[in-house]
């Protein structure tokens, strides 16, 4: 129960309006619990209905996506774009292609994106989109036809000064290329800044592929240094997932001196006590799009176990959940704590349930929430937009340094805010308040729109 009757009313209205959207409810409640600490200091928010506007998307676009499979049969999927808040800049957020995509998940992701983008310090609003289309098992030609159909409708609603999508789960370089090609065809214009995550030959940025995983480790390293006088050096690390975020978090964690001993996918997890051989994982996942189980067949001394959540039974010093939302509940959190983990940083969006976060904070485990810890991807997307606007490309080292600086600044912004509001070290509250302050100021300054 929230202390503020105003915030409780906001949450009750959210439940009543969208009773079938549990992921969105969870994200809103987590945010409102942070705001509850300070809402009494801002009576003007209630007077102008600011929170009512903040939890309601500015625009929700839903459309059908017909496409033809390789057998000549017409298939139909649903496409979405949730344009949540543009107070500080054009809408910005990824596209996700996955069978589980629905409005609840996209609204939760778009809501989180508002705060995440605010934390980067770059002028970007929050949005999210995607489709219940599953690229797995589809030919390149089928994926291309789907992307072309999807973009035919989406192109009406985006633009480099309006809404700039990027990739997310199952939307990588191949999909972004097809989407951008169709956008260019539809608009008869080379607006490179309309999509990020593009190939390097047509306006993409170096480090974009690595950015979320690298950024996760940069923030975690700063958190360890400033809050515990420690680092990755000599630590064992467990990373759930084996997509781009997990793979490049693994790479950077090892570069920083850690030993990654476990990774997973949706079928199960691998454990390699000698340290994950990243070249093998990259070959399986990035080249062949295979299953993580193949790792155990190729690397002596490693093992594979069915059931992806079991990865958290493996003792580690640092846990980096990079798979999907709500993978760690209270029971799993207690296992992680009992195994002596000193830090948990979220690489995926909302991988820890509220009871898990509470358990970590109560146990003194350092906890970095996704809106801060995995902001590296969108931060580098923002840097890609800068390069597109300037018709210029920075070197890998330049982009990497800018990314590192942004992630370090995000940590200190969240930490300093937590201290200012009397909850020192609670980065969840600090990140929410720091991000919201900026967006709220912009919304107040622009009037009731």
Short mmCIF file of C-alpha atoms in Angstrom, two decimals:
data_model
loop_
_atom_site.label_atom_id
_atom_site.label_comp_id
_atom_site.label_asym_id
_atom_site.label_seq_id
_atom_site.Cartn_x
_atom_site.Cartn_y
_atom_site.Cartn_z
CA UNK A 1 0.00 0.00 0.00
CA UNK A 2 1.33 3.42 -0.97
CA UNK A 3 1.47 6.15 1.67
CA UNK A 4 0.26 8.85 -0.71
CA UNK A 5 -3.47 8.70 -1.44
CA UNK A 6 -2.75 10.46 -4.74
CA UNK A 7 -0.30 7.79 -5.86
CA UNK A 8 -2.59 4.99 -4.66
CA UNK A 9 -5.35 6.51 -6.77
CA UNK A 10 -3.01 6.57 -9.79
CA UNK A 11 -2.22 2.88 -9.31
CA UNK A 12 -5.87 1.90 -8.78
CA UNK A 13 -6.82 3.73 -11.98
CA UNK A 14 -4.05 1.91 -13.84
CA UNK A 15 -5.37 -1.45 -12.64
CA UNK A 16 -8.94 -0.55 -13.53
CA UNK A 17 -8.08 0.68 -17.01
CA UNK A 18 -5.83 -2.21 -17.97
CA UNK A 19 -6.64 -5.17 -15.69
CA UNK A 20 -4.94 -7.67 -18.00
CA UNK A 21 -1.48 -6.03 -18.04
CA UNK A 22 0.49 -7.44 -15.05
CA UNK A 23 3.96 -6.52 -16.33
CA UNK A 24 2.89 -2.91 -16.79
CA UNK A 25 1.29 -2.86 -13.32
CA UNK A 26 4.56 -4.14 -11.83
CA UNK A 27 6.64 -1.44 -13.51
CA UNK A 28 4.24 1.32 -12.46
CA UNK A 29 4.11 0.15 -8.84
CA UNK A 30 7.92 -0.06 -8.60
CA UNK A 31 8.12 3.52 -9.85
CA UNK A 32 5.33 4.83 -7.59
CA UNK A 33 6.95 3.28 -4.52
CA UNK A 34 10.04 5.39 -5.22
CA UNK A 35 8.05 8.57 -5.86
CA UNK A 36 6.11 7.93 -2.64
CA UNK A 37 9.15 9.17 -0.71
CA UNK A 38 9.00 12.66 -2.21
CA UNK A 39 5.53 13.28 -3.62
CA UNK A 40 4.51 15.45 -0.64
CA UNK A 41 7.23 17.92 -1.66
CA UNK A 42 5.56 18.46 -5.04
CA UNK A 43 1.85 19.27 -4.60
CA UNK A 44 1.89 20.87 -8.05
CA UNK A 45 2.12 17.41 -9.64
CA UNK A 46 -1.35 16.50 -8.40
CA UNK A 47 -2.76 19.89 -9.32
CA UNK A 48 -1.76 19.49 -12.97
CA UNK A 49 -2.37 15.73 -13.19
CA UNK A 50 1.28 15.04 -13.98
CA UNK A 51 1.35 11.44 -12.73
CA UNK A 52 -1.91 10.66 -14.53
CA UNK A 53 -0.19 11.73 -17.74
CA UNK A 54 3.10 10.06 -16.91
CA UNK A 55 1.61 6.55 -16.62
CA UNK A 56 -0.53 6.88 -19.76
CA UNK A 57 1.14 6.52 -23.19
CA UNK A 58 0.86 9.50 -25.49
CA UNK A 59 -0.01 7.12 -28.30
CA UNK A 60 -0.51 3.35 -28.80
CA UNK A 61 -0.43 2.09 -32.37
CA UNK A 62 -1.63 -1.44 -33.21
CA UNK A 63 -1.72 -2.90 -36.72
CA UNK A 64 -1.85 -6.16 -38.65
CA UNK A 65 1.25 -7.45 -40.42
CA UNK A 66 0.42 -9.76 -43.36
CA UNK A 67 3.34 -11.56 -45.02
CA UNK A 68 3.88 -14.54 -47.33
CA UNK A 69 5.87 -17.57 -46.17
CA UNK A 70 8.11 -19.71 -48.39
CA UNK A 71 5.19 -22.01 -49.22
CA UNK A 72 3.23 -19.08 -50.63
CA UNK A 73 0.78 -18.99 -47.72
CA UNK A 74 -0.28 -15.68 -46.20
CA UNK A 75 0.52 -15.33 -42.49
CA UNK A 76 -0.77 -12.54 -40.25
CA UNK A 77 0.89 -11.17 -37.12
CA UNK A 78 0.20 -8.17 -34.90
CA UNK A 79 2.46 -5.15 -34.82
CA UNK A 80 2.66 -2.47 -32.14
CA UNK A 81 4.35 0.81 -31.29
CA UNK A 82 3.83 2.36 -27.86
CA UNK A 83 4.94 6.01 -27.99
CA UNK A 84 5.00 6.70 -24.28
CA UNK A 85 6.58 10.08 -23.55
CA UNK A 86 8.35 12.68 -25.70
CA UNK A 87 8.85 15.46 -23.15
CA UNK A 88 12.66 15.47 -23.40
CA UNK A 89 13.13 14.29 -27.00
CA UNK A 90 11.85 12.09 -29.83
CA UNK A 91 10.48 8.72 -28.84
CA UNK A 92 13.30 6.17 -28.56
CA UNK A 93 13.14 2.46 -27.83
CA UNK A 94 13.57 -0.95 -29.37
CA UNK A 95 11.47 -3.32 -31.44
CA UNK A 96 10.97 -6.86 -30.12
CA UNK A 97 9.92 -9.81 -32.30
CA UNK A 98 8.80 -12.67 -30.05
CA UNK A 99 5.66 -14.82 -29.60
CA UNK A 100 5.15 -13.39 -26.09
CA UNK A 101 4.89 -9.78 -27.27
CA UNK A 102 1.69 -8.10 -26.12
CA UNK A 103 0.62 -4.65 -24.98
CA UNK A 104 1.38 -5.30 -21.32
CA UNK A 105 5.00 -6.15 -22.04
CA UNK A 106 5.45 -3.28 -24.50
CA UNK A 107 3.87 -0.75 -22.13
CA UNK A 108 6.12 -1.93 -19.29
CA UNK A 109 9.17 -1.68 -21.56
CA UNK A 110 8.13 1.72 -22.93
CA UNK A 111 7.49 3.05 -19.42
CA UNK A 112 10.91 1.88 -18.25
CA UNK A 113 12.44 3.39 -21.39
CA UNK A 114 11.29 6.89 -20.39
CA UNK A 115 13.33 6.66 -17.20
CA UNK A 116 16.28 4.83 -18.74
CA UNK A 117 16.63 7.36 -21.55
CA UNK A 118 16.40 10.22 -19.08
CA UNK A 119 19.28 8.78 -17.07
CA UNK A 120 21.61 8.76 -20.09
CA UNK A 121 21.56 12.57 -20.18
CA UNK A 122 20.72 12.46 -23.89
CA UNK A 123 17.55 14.12 -25.31
CA UNK A 124 15.45 11.00 -25.92
CA UNK A 125 11.86 10.18 -24.98
CA UNK A 126 10.54 6.69 -24.26
CA UNK A 127 8.86 4.16 -26.56
CA UNK A 128 8.77 0.45 -27.38
CA UNK A 129 7.32 -1.70 -30.12
CA UNK A 130 7.39 -5.03 -31.85
CA UNK A 131 5.35 -7.99 -32.96
CA UNK A 132 4.35 -11.50 -31.92
CA UNK A 133 6.29 -12.74 -34.97
CA UNK A 134 9.01 -15.30 -34.20
CA UNK A 135 12.06 -15.12 -36.52
CA UNK A 136 13.43 -18.42 -35.20
CA UNK A 137 13.11 -21.16 -37.78
CA UNK A 138 12.24 -18.70 -40.53
CA UNK A 139 14.30 -18.28 -43.69
CA UNK A 140 16.05 -15.00 -44.45
CA UNK A 141 13.48 -14.41 -47.21
CA UNK A 142 10.57 -14.89 -44.79
CA UNK A 143 12.14 -12.54 -42.24
CA UNK A 144 12.70 -9.96 -44.99
CA UNK A 145 9.08 -10.14 -46.19
CA UNK A 146 7.80 -9.81 -42.64
CA UNK A 147 10.06 -6.82 -41.91
CA UNK A 148 8.99 -5.11 -45.13
CA UNK A 149 5.33 -5.54 -44.26
CA UNK A 150 5.91 -4.38 -40.68
CA UNK A 151 7.76 -1.25 -41.80
CA UNK A 152 5.16 -0.43 -44.45
CA UNK A 153 2.79 0.51 -41.63
CA UNK A 154 5.35 1.62 -39.01
CA UNK A 155 6.90 4.14 -41.43
CA UNK A 156 3.77 6.31 -41.08
CA UNK A 157 4.54 6.88 -37.39
CA UNK A 158 8.32 7.31 -37.11
CA UNK A 159 11.04 9.73 -38.19
CA UNK A 160 14.41 10.92 -36.92
CA UNK A 161 12.76 13.85 -35.11
CA UNK A 162 9.61 11.91 -34.15
CA UNK A 163 10.36 8.32 -33.13
CA UNK A 164 13.60 6.38 -33.56
CA UNK A 165 13.26 2.59 -33.08
CA UNK A 166 16.17 0.22 -32.50
CA UNK A 167 16.58 -3.51 -32.02
CA UNK A 168 15.58 -5.62 -29.04
CA UNK A 169 15.02 -9.36 -28.58
CA UNK A 170 15.22 -11.14 -31.98
CA UNK A 171 15.74 -7.85 -33.83
CA UNK A 172 19.41 -7.72 -34.76
CA UNK A 173 21.49 -6.46 -37.66
CA UNK A 174 19.61 -8.58 -40.23
CA UNK A 175 16.18 -7.31 -39.18
CA UNK A 176 17.29 -3.68 -38.81
CA UNK A 177 18.77 -3.83 -42.32
CA UNK A 178 15.52 -5.10 -43.83
CA UNK A 179 13.47 -2.56 -41.87
CA UNK A 180 15.69 0.33 -42.90
CA UNK A 181 15.69 -0.76 -46.55
CA UNK A 182 11.90 -0.72 -46.61
CA UNK A 183 11.74 2.65 -44.84
CA UNK A 184 14.11 4.15 -47.39
CA UNK A 185 12.02 2.71 -50.22
CA UNK A 186 8.76 4.05 -48.71
CA UNK A 187 10.10 7.54 -48.02
CA UNK A 188 12.46 7.92 -50.99
CA UNK A 189 14.84 9.54 -48.53
CA UNK A 190 18.07 8.49 -46.82
CA UNK A 191 17.07 9.40 -43.24
CA UNK A 192 19.79 7.37 -41.53
CA UNK A 193 18.81 8.69 -38.09
CA UNK A 194 15.39 7.00 -38.18
CA UNK A 195 16.69 3.63 -36.95
CA UNK A 196 19.66 2.72 -34.77
CA UNK A 197 21.60 -0.51 -34.65
CA UNK A 198 22.24 -0.22 -38.38
CA UNK A 199 25.12 -1.86 -40.23
CA UNK A 200 28.37 0.09 -40.33
CA UNK A 201 28.13 0.49 -44.11
CA UNK A 202 24.91 2.55 -43.88
CA UNK A 203 25.16 4.72 -40.80
CA UNK A 204 25.64 2.35 -37.89
CA UNK A 205 27.90 3.02 -34.93
CA UNK A 206 30.84 1.04 -33.66
CA UNK A 207 30.25 -0.48 -30.19
CA UNK A 208 26.45 -0.59 -30.68
CA UNK A 209 26.44 -4.40 -30.71
CA UNK A 210 28.53 -4.60 -27.57
CA UNK A 211 27.04 -1.57 -25.83
CA UNK A 212 24.44 -3.01 -23.45
CA UNK A 213 26.75 -5.75 -22.16
CA UNK A 214 29.75 -3.44 -21.91
CA UNK A 215 27.70 -0.72 -20.23
CA UNK A 216 26.33 -3.20 -17.70
CA UNK A 217 29.86 -4.07 -16.62
CA UNK A 218 31.05 -0.45 -16.58
CA UNK A 219 28.26 0.51 -14.19
CA UNK A 220 28.75 -2.63 -12.07
CA UNK A 221 32.48 -1.93 -11.83
CA UNK A 222 31.79 1.64 -10.65
CA UNK A 223 29.19 0.39 -8.17
CA UNK A 224 31.66 -2.12 -6.72
CA UNK A 225 34.40 0.50 -6.55
CA UNK A 226 32.38 3.26 -4.91
CA UNK A 227 30.13 1.25 -2.61
CA UNK A 228 32.42 -1.61 -1.63
CA UNK A 229 35.97 -0.64 -2.58
CA UNK A 230 36.05 -3.67 -4.86
CA UNK A 231 36.06 -4.71 -8.53
CA UNK A 232 35.53 -7.60 -10.95
CA UNK A 233 39.13 -8.70 -10.41
CA UNK A 234 39.24 -12.30 -9.17
CA UNK A 235 35.43 -12.62 -8.91
CA UNK A 236 33.28 -15.46 -10.24
CA UNK A 237 30.39 -14.28 -12.39
CA UNK A 238 27.14 -15.94 -13.49
CA UNK A 239 25.28 -14.48 -16.47
CA UNK A 240 21.83 -15.64 -17.51
CA UNK A 241 21.05 -15.50 -21.20
CA UNK A 242 23.35 -15.92 -24.19
CA UNK A 243 22.20 -13.22 -26.58
CA UNK A 244 24.07 -10.01 -27.39
CA UNK A 245 23.75 -8.53 -23.91
CA UNK A 246 24.97 -11.66 -22.13
CA UNK A 247 27.76 -12.39 -24.60
CA UNK A 248 29.32 -8.94 -24.43
CA UNK A 249 28.78 -8.66 -20.69
CA UNK A 250 30.75 -11.91 -20.49
CA UNK A 251 33.49 -10.45 -22.66
CA UNK A 252 33.82 -7.24 -20.67
CA UNK A 253 33.58 -9.01 -17.29
CA UNK A 254 36.52 -11.19 -18.30
CA UNK A 255 38.47 -8.16 -19.55
CA UNK A 256 37.92 -6.57 -16.13
CA UNK A 257 39.38 -9.64 -14.39
CA UNK A 258 36.30 -11.69 -13.60
CA UNK A 259 35.76 -15.39 -14.37
CA UNK A 260 32.38 -16.15 -15.93
CA UNK A 261 31.35 -19.69 -14.99
CA UNK A 262 27.74 -19.97 -16.20
CA UNK A 263 25.44 -18.85 -19.03
CA UNK A 264 21.99 -19.97 -20.20
CA UNK A 265 19.28 -19.85 -22.83
CA UNK A 266 15.56 -20.62 -22.71
CA UNK A 267 16.19 -24.39 -22.57
CA UNK A 268 18.81 -24.66 -19.82
CA UNK A 269 22.21 -23.52 -18.58
CA UNK A 270 25.89 -24.43 -18.86
CA UNK A 271 28.45 -24.48 -16.05
CA UNK A 272 32.15 -24.32 -16.80
CA UNK A 273 34.18 -24.08 -13.56
CA UNK A 274 37.31 -23.27 -15.59
CA UNK A 275 35.64 -20.21 -17.12
CA UNK A 276 33.34 -19.88 -20.12
CA UNK A 277 35.09 -20.14 -23.51
CA UNK A 278 33.47 -17.15 -25.15
CA UNK A 279 34.57 -18.02 -28.68
CA UNK A 280 32.56 -21.24 -28.43
CA UNK A 281 29.44 -19.40 -27.20
CA UNK A 282 29.78 -16.81 -29.97
CA UNK A 283 30.06 -19.55 -32.58
CA UNK A 284 26.95 -21.31 -31.27
CA UNK A 285 24.78 -18.25 -30.72
CA UNK A 286 25.93 -15.54 -33.11
CA UNK A 287 26.97 -17.66 -36.09
CA UNK A 288 24.79 -20.78 -36.00
CA UNK A 289 21.87 -19.51 -33.87
CA UNK A 290 22.09 -22.80 -31.99
CA UNK A 291 21.30 -23.92 -28.44
CA UNK A 292 23.58 -23.43 -25.44
CA UNK A 293 23.53 -27.20 -24.85
CA UNK A 294 26.03 -27.56 -27.70
CA UNK A 295 28.68 -25.91 -25.49
CA UNK A 296 28.84 -28.92 -23.17
CA UNK A 297 29.32 -31.22 -26.16
CA UNK A 298 32.33 -29.19 -27.30
CA UNK A 299 34.08 -28.21 -24.05
CA UNK A 300 35.39 -30.98 -21.76
CA UNK A 301 34.77 -30.38 -18.07
CA UNK A 302 31.64 -28.30 -18.64
CA UNK A 303 28.07 -29.45 -18.04
CA UNK A 304 24.57 -28.65 -19.29
CA UNK A 305 21.40 -28.76 -17.19
CA UNK A 306 17.84 -28.36 -18.41
CA UNK A 307 15.82 -25.51 -16.90
CA UNK A 308 17.27 -22.02 -17.24
CA UNK A 309 16.43 -20.81 -13.71
CA UNK A 310 18.75 -23.41 -12.21
CA UNK A 311 21.70 -21.24 -13.23
CA UNK A 312 21.24 -19.27 -10.00
CA UNK A 313 22.05 -22.31 -7.87
CA UNK A 314 25.67 -21.95 -9.00
CA UNK A 315 27.66 -19.90 -6.44
CA UNK A 316 28.99 -16.62 -7.80
CA UNK A 317 30.28 -13.31 -6.50
CA UNK A 318 28.51 -11.24 -9.15
CA UNK A 319 25.16 -12.09 -10.75
CA UNK A 320 24.20 -10.49 -14.06
CA UNK A 321 20.67 -11.54 -15.12
CA UNK A 322 20.53 -10.82 -18.86
CA UNK A 323 17.78 -13.14 -20.08
CA UNK A 324 14.22 -11.85 -19.65
CA UNK A 325 11.76 -10.23 -17.26
CA UNK A 326 10.87 -11.79 -13.89
CA UNK A 327 13.37 -14.65 -14.04
CA UNK A 328 14.43 -14.16 -10.40
CA UNK A 329 11.74 -14.44 -7.73
CA UNK A 330 12.04 -14.30 -3.95
CA UNK A 331 12.97 -17.97 -3.61
CA UNK A 332 15.76 -17.72 -6.18
CA UNK A 333 16.95 -14.45 -4.63
CA UNK A 334 17.39 -16.20 -1.27
CA UNK A 335 19.50 -18.88 -2.98
CA UNK A 336 21.69 -16.20 -4.58
CA UNK A 337 22.11 -14.46 -1.21
CA UNK A 338 22.92 -17.72 0.59
CA UNK A 339 25.63 -18.44 -2.00
CA UNK A 340 27.48 -15.28 -0.94
CA UNK A 341 26.80 -13.07 -3.98
CA UNK A 342 27.93 -9.49 -3.32
CA UNK A 343 26.35 -7.72 -6.33
CA UNK A 344 23.42 -8.15 -8.70
CA UNK A 345 23.08 -5.92 -11.78
CA UNK A 346 20.20 -6.25 -14.23
CA UNK A 347 21.20 -6.65 -17.87
CA UNK A 348 17.70 -7.60 -19.01
CA UNK A 349 14.62 -5.45 -18.46
CA UNK A 350 13.07 -6.13 -15.03
CA UNK A 351 14.55 -9.64 -14.55
CA UNK A 352 14.08 -9.44 -10.76
CA UNK A 353 10.64 -9.54 -9.20
CA UNK A 354 9.86 -6.96 -6.46
CA UNK A 355 10.28 -9.48 -3.64
CA UNK A 356 13.69 -10.44 -5.02
CA UNK A 357 14.86 -6.81 -5.13
CA UNK A 358 13.66 -6.29 -1.57
CA UNK A 359 15.54 -9.41 -0.45
CA UNK A 360 18.79 -8.21 -2.06
CA UNK A 361 18.55 -4.75 -0.52
CA UNK A 362 17.67 -6.12 2.93
CA UNK A 363 20.62 -8.54 2.76
CA UNK A 364 23.07 -5.78 1.82
CA UNK A 365 23.68 -7.14 -1.67
CA UNK A 366 24.56 -4.32 -4.07
CA UNK A 367 21.71 -4.02 -6.58
CA UNK A 368 21.71 -2.07 -9.85
CA UNK A 369 18.28 -1.82 -11.54
CA UNK A 370 17.88 -2.30 -15.28
CA UNK A 371 16.90 1.29 -16.02
CA UNK A 372 20.41 2.27 -14.92
CA UNK A 373 22.48 -0.86 -15.51
CA UNK A 374 21.37 -1.75 -19.04
CA UNK A 375 21.11 1.80 -20.40
CA UNK A 376 24.31 1.34 -22.43
CA UNK A 377 22.45 0.11 -25.48
CA UNK A 378 20.15 3.07 -25.81
CA UNK A 379 22.97 5.44 -24.83
CA UNK A 380 25.02 4.20 -27.78
CA UNK A 381 21.94 4.40 -29.97
CA UNK A 382 21.80 8.06 -28.98
CA UNK A 383 25.45 8.39 -29.96
CA UNK A 384 24.60 6.75 -33.30
CA UNK A 385 21.91 9.40 -33.82
CA UNK A 386 24.52 12.10 -33.11
CA UNK A 387 26.87 10.63 -35.69
CA UNK A 388 24.05 10.38 -38.27
CA UNK A 389 23.13 14.03 -37.72
CA UNK A 390 26.75 15.09 -38.15
CA UNK A 391 27.31 12.78 -41.15
CA UNK A 392 30.37 11.52 -39.29
CA UNK A 393 31.64 8.36 -37.59
CA UNK A 394 33.68 8.06 -34.40
CA UNK A 395 36.28 5.38 -33.77
CA UNK A 396 35.58 2.34 -31.58
CA UNK A 397 37.71 3.83 -28.82
CA UNK A 398 35.87 7.18 -28.94
CA UNK A 399 32.41 5.59 -28.71
CA UNK A 400 33.54 3.15 -26.02
CA UNK A 401 34.93 5.97 -23.89
CA UNK A 402 31.74 8.01 -24.30
CA UNK A 403 29.71 4.93 -23.30
CA UNK A 404 31.89 4.36 -20.23
CA UNK A 405 31.55 8.00 -19.19
CA UNK A 406 27.75 7.85 -19.56
CA UNK A 407 27.47 4.67 -17.46
CA UNK A 408 29.70 6.07 -14.71
CA UNK A 409 27.61 9.25 -14.68
CA UNK A 410 24.40 7.20 -14.46
CA UNK A 411 25.72 5.39 -11.40
CA UNK A 412 26.72 8.59 -9.63
CA UNK A 413 23.46 10.32 -10.54
CA UNK A 414 21.46 7.42 -9.07
CA UNK A 415 23.70 7.08 -6.02
CA UNK A 416 23.84 10.81 -5.26
CA UNK A 417 20.05 11.04 -5.60
CA UNK A 418 19.60 8.12 -3.20
CA UNK A 419 21.75 9.97 -0.65
CA UNK A 420 19.88 13.24 -1.19
CA UNK A 421 16.52 11.60 -0.49
CA UNK A 422 17.68 9.69 2.60
CA UNK A 423 18.02 6.16 1.19
CA UNK A 424 21.79 5.99 0.57
CA UNK A 425 22.84 3.11 -1.67
CA UNK A 426 19.32 2.24 -2.83
CA UNK A 427 20.02 2.62 -6.53
CA UNK A 428 16.50 1.56 -7.52
CA UNK A 429 14.97 4.54 -5.73
CA UNK A 430 17.85 6.80 -6.75
CA UNK A 431 17.55 5.91 -10.44
CA UNK A 432 13.77 6.34 -10.46
CA UNK A 433 13.89 9.73 -8.77
CA UNK A 434 16.83 11.07 -10.78
CA UNK A 435 15.22 10.06 -14.06
CA UNK A 436 11.75 11.28 -13.11
CA UNK A 437 12.94 14.69 -11.91
CA UNK A 438 14.22 15.54 -15.39
CA UNK A 439 11.11 14.35 -17.24
CA UNK A 440 8.75 15.98 -14.72
CA UNK A 441 10.53 19.32 -15.06
CA UNK A 442 10.16 19.15 -18.84
CA UNK A 443 6.48 18.20 -18.63
CA UNK A 444 5.75 21.02 -16.17
CA UNK A 445 7.55 23.57 -18.33
CA UNK A 446 5.60 22.58 -21.47
CA UNK A 447 2.12 22.85 -19.96
CA UNK A 448 -0.79 20.41 -20.19
CA UNK A 449 -0.17 18.49 -23.40
#
